mmCIF file of C-alpha atoms in Angstrom:
data_model
loop_
_atom_site.group_PDB
_atom_site.id
_atom_site.type_symbol
_atom_site.label_atom_id
_atom_site.label_comp_id
_atom_site.label_asym_id
_atom_site.label_seq_id
_atom_site.Cartn_x
_atom_site.Cartn_y
_atom_site.Cartn_z
ATOM 1 C CA MET M 1 -35.952 21.785 191.241
ATOM 2 C CA THR M 2 -36.178 25.736 191.134
ATOM 3 C CA LEU M 3 -38.312 27.927 193.459
ATOM 4 C CA GLU M 4 -40.503 28.633 190.524
ATOM 5 C CA HIS M 5 -41.407 24.713 190.036
ATOM 6 C CA VAL M 6 -42.024 24.391 193.515
ATOM 7 C CA ILE M 7 -44.561 27.511 193.535
ATOM 8 C CA ALA M 8 -46.052 26.164 190.174
ATOM 9 C CA THR M 9 -46.573 22.838 191.826
ATOM 10 C CA ALA M 10 -48.156 24.246 194.861
ATOM 11 C CA CYS M 11 -50.352 26.568 192.897
ATOM 12 C CA THR M 12 -51.609 23.403 190.691
ATOM 13 C CA LEU M 13 -52.230 21.441 193.803
ATOM 14 C CA VAL M 14 -54.503 24.348 195.418
ATOM 15 C CA ILE M 15 -56.321 24.469 191.741
ATOM 16 C CA LEU M 16 -57.057 20.846 191.827
ATOM 17 C CA LEU M 17 -58.145 20.637 195.196
ATOM 18 C CA GLY M 18 -60.449 23.471 194.554
ATOM 19 C CA VAL M 19 -61.925 21.566 191.565
ATOM 20 C CA ALA M 20 -62.041 18.602 193.866
ATOM 21 C CA ASN M 21 -64.383 20.615 196.136
ATOM 22 C CA LEU M 22 -66.587 21.868 193.492
ATOM 23 C CA ALA M 23 -67.113 18.192 192.220
ATOM 24 C CA ALA M 24 -67.943 17.273 195.899
ATOM 25 C CA ASP M 25 -70.364 19.928 196.177
ATOM 26 C CA LEU M 26 -72.053 19.450 192.896
ATOM 27 C CA TYR M 27 -72.407 15.574 193.424
ATOM 28 C CA VAL M 28 -73.838 15.659 197.025
ATOM 29 C CA ARG M 29 -76.407 18.377 196.158
ATOM 30 C CA ALA M 30 -77.556 16.058 193.060
ATOM 31 C CA ALA M 31 -77.703 13.222 195.373
ATOM 32 C CA VAL M 32 -79.677 14.825 197.993
ATOM 33 C CA ARG M 33 -81.938 16.480 195.552
ATOM 34 C CA ASP M 34 -82.624 13.040 193.920
ATOM 35 C CA ALA M 35 -82.861 11.588 197.629
ATOM 36 C CA LEU M 36 -85.600 14.141 198.803
ATOM 37 C CA GLY M 37 -87.454 13.372 195.437
ATOM 38 C CA ASP M 38 -87.575 9.705 196.381
ATOM 39 C CA GLY M 39 -88.861 10.702 199.615
ATOM 40 C CA VAL M 40 -91.885 12.816 198.770
ATOM 41 C CA ARG M 41 -92.781 10.500 196.324
ATOM 42 C CA SER M 42 -92.990 7.697 198.763
ATOM 43 C CA ALA M 43 -95.016 9.620 201.114
ATOM 44 C CA VAL M 44 -97.380 11.217 198.784
ATOM 45 C CA PRO M 45 -99.357 8.288 196.875
ATOM 46 C CA SER M 46 -99.642 5.833 199.445
ATOM 47 C CA GLY M 47 -100.609 8.403 202.352
ATOM 48 C CA ARG M 48 -97.901 6.737 204.227
ATOM 49 C CA GLY M 49 -96.806 10.161 205.958
ATOM 50 C CA LEU M 50 -93.824 11.933 206.940
ATOM 51 C CA GLU M 51 -91.907 9.224 208.741
ATOM 52 C CA GLN M 52 -91.902 7.266 205.303
ATOM 53 C CA CYS M 53 -90.708 10.366 203.430
ATOM 54 C CA ARG M 54 -87.689 11.129 205.867
ATOM 55 C CA GLN M 55 -86.755 7.240 206.072
ATOM 56 C CA ARG M 56 -86.809 6.992 202.292
ATOM 57 C CA ALA M 57 -84.599 10.100 201.814
ATOM 58 C CA ASP M 58 -82.157 9.118 204.408
ATOM 59 C CA SER M 59 -81.665 5.701 202.860
ATOM 60 C CA THR M 60 -81.080 7.084 199.646
ATOM 61 C CA ILE M 61 -78.650 9.670 200.733
ATOM 62 C CA ASP M 62 -76.904 6.881 203.024
ATOM 63 C CA ALA M 63 -76.440 4.848 199.693
ATOM 64 C CA LEU M 64 -75.110 7.786 197.553
ATOM 65 C CA VAL M 65 -73.241 10.023 199.858
ATOM 66 C CA HIS M 66 -69.897 8.868 201.769
ATOM 67 C CA ALA M 67 -70.448 8.818 205.644
ATOM 68 C CA SER M 68 -67.890 11.727 206.284
ATOM 69 C CA MET M 69 -70.081 13.892 204.110
ATOM 70 C CA ARG M 70 -73.457 12.203 205.230
ATOM 71 C CA ARG M 71 -73.264 13.037 208.999
ATOM 72 C CA ARG M 72 -73.349 16.856 208.187
ATOM 73 C CA ILE M 73 -76.525 16.457 206.324
ATOM 74 C CA THR M 74 -80.178 16.713 207.895
ATOM 75 C CA VAL M 75 -83.369 15.874 206.561
ATOM 76 C CA ARG M 76 -86.917 17.175 207.668
ATOM 77 C CA CYS M 77 -90.353 16.289 205.894
ATOM 78 C CA SER M 78 -93.515 18.403 206.511
ATOM 79 C CA VAL M 79 -97.098 18.830 205.100
ATOM 80 C CA ARG M 80 -97.897 22.199 204.027
ATOM 81 C CA GLN M 81 -101.450 23.052 202.818
ATOM 82 C CA GLY M 82 -101.610 19.306 201.211
ATOM 83 C CA ILE M 83 -98.283 19.207 199.943
ATOM 84 C CA VAL M 84 -95.446 17.224 201.352
ATOM 85 C CA VAL M 85 -92.281 19.043 201.498
ATOM 86 C CA ALA M 86 -88.746 17.644 202.236
ATOM 87 C CA ASP M 87 -85.943 19.963 203.144
ATOM 88 C CA ALA M 88 -82.396 19.045 203.570
ATOM 89 C CA THR M 89 -79.266 21.119 204.809
ATOM 90 C CA GLY M 90 -75.808 20.258 204.666
ATOM 91 C CA ARG M 91 -72.505 21.674 206.010
ATOM 92 C CA PHE M 92 -69.334 20.481 204.460
ATOM 93 C CA VAL M 93 -65.584 21.348 205.619
ATOM 94 C CA SER M 94 -63.068 22.257 202.689
ATOM 95 C CA LEU M 95 -60.294 20.181 201.450
ATOM 96 C CA LEU M 96 -58.567 23.364 201.733
ATOM 97 C CA PRO M 97 -59.523 24.612 205.285
ATOM 98 C CA GLY M 98 -57.130 27.506 205.134
ATOM 99 C CA VAL M 99 -58.079 28.758 201.836
ATOM 100 C CA VAL M 100 -61.609 27.745 200.876
ATOM 101 C CA PRO M 101 -64.142 28.362 203.845
ATOM 102 C CA ALA M 102 -66.711 25.569 204.696
ATOM 103 C CA TRP M 103 -70.062 25.735 203.053
ATOM 104 C CA THR M 104 -73.653 25.153 203.425
ATOM 105 C CA PHE M 105 -76.620 24.273 201.211
ATOM 106 C CA HIS M 106 -80.396 24.073 201.282
ATOM 107 C CA VAL M 107 -82.185 21.741 198.980
ATOM 108 C CA ARG M 108 -86.097 21.502 198.873
ATOM 109 C CA ALA M 109 -88.400 18.908 196.892
ATOM 110 C CA THR M 110 -92.216 19.104 197.163
ATOM 111 C CA ARG M 111 -94.989 16.877 196.031
ATOM 112 C CA SER M 112 -98.830 17.083 196.028
ATOM 113 C CA GLU M 113 -101.494 14.358 195.703
ATOM 114 C CA GLU M 114 -102.792 16.264 192.630
ATOM 115 C CA HIS M 115 -99.259 16.117 190.967
ATOM 116 C CA THR M 116 -98.997 12.239 191.481
ATOM 117 C CA SER M 117 -102.571 11.396 190.282
ATOM 118 C CA GLU M 118 -101.837 13.720 187.196
ATOM 119 C CA LEU M 119 -98.716 12.034 186.693
ATOM 120 C CA GLN M 120 -100.379 8.471 186.922
ATOM 121 C CA SER M 121 -103.138 9.264 184.485
ATOM 122 C CA PRO M 122 -103.279 6.824 181.572
ATOM 123 C CA CYS M 123 -102.455 9.401 179.092
ATOM 124 C CA ASN M 124 -99.448 10.469 181.105
ATOM 125 C CA LEU M 125 -98.163 6.902 181.827
ATOM 126 C CA VAL M 126 -98.025 6.041 178.270
ATOM 127 C CA CYS M 127 -96.113 9.109 177.163
ATOM 128 C CA ARG M 128 -93.827 8.493 180.114
ATOM 129 C CA LEU M 129 -93.249 4.822 179.039
ATOM 130 C CA LEU M 130 -92.781 5.937 175.330
ATOM 131 C CA LEU M 131 -90.267 8.558 176.497
ATOM 132 C CA GLU M 132 -88.139 6.022 178.453
#
């Protein structure tokens, strides 16, 4: 094996790990975004409150994200002017610590009572059922 082969193999591995980092980041962001959406939807129509929002978001994240990544994600729910807001912040260590730095992300989901009642109107329910 020549030096060129070794260098080409090393470069290929670095590129593959970079792509793996990107794929993990995109997956986790989407999973957290979906979990926050579940959280705010569970809190608004029933009036169960912020604890229900946080518990639902946490349980959804637990089901979708591996524990090693999950422990670096924090979820907070709040109410601002009648709107339930769920925020999540995550920090991840790179698969290539010397090459790619650690990264953070922030995701937010909101839901209001008006939005929920609008979606549950008979016309919108029929339209949503037809689309599904």
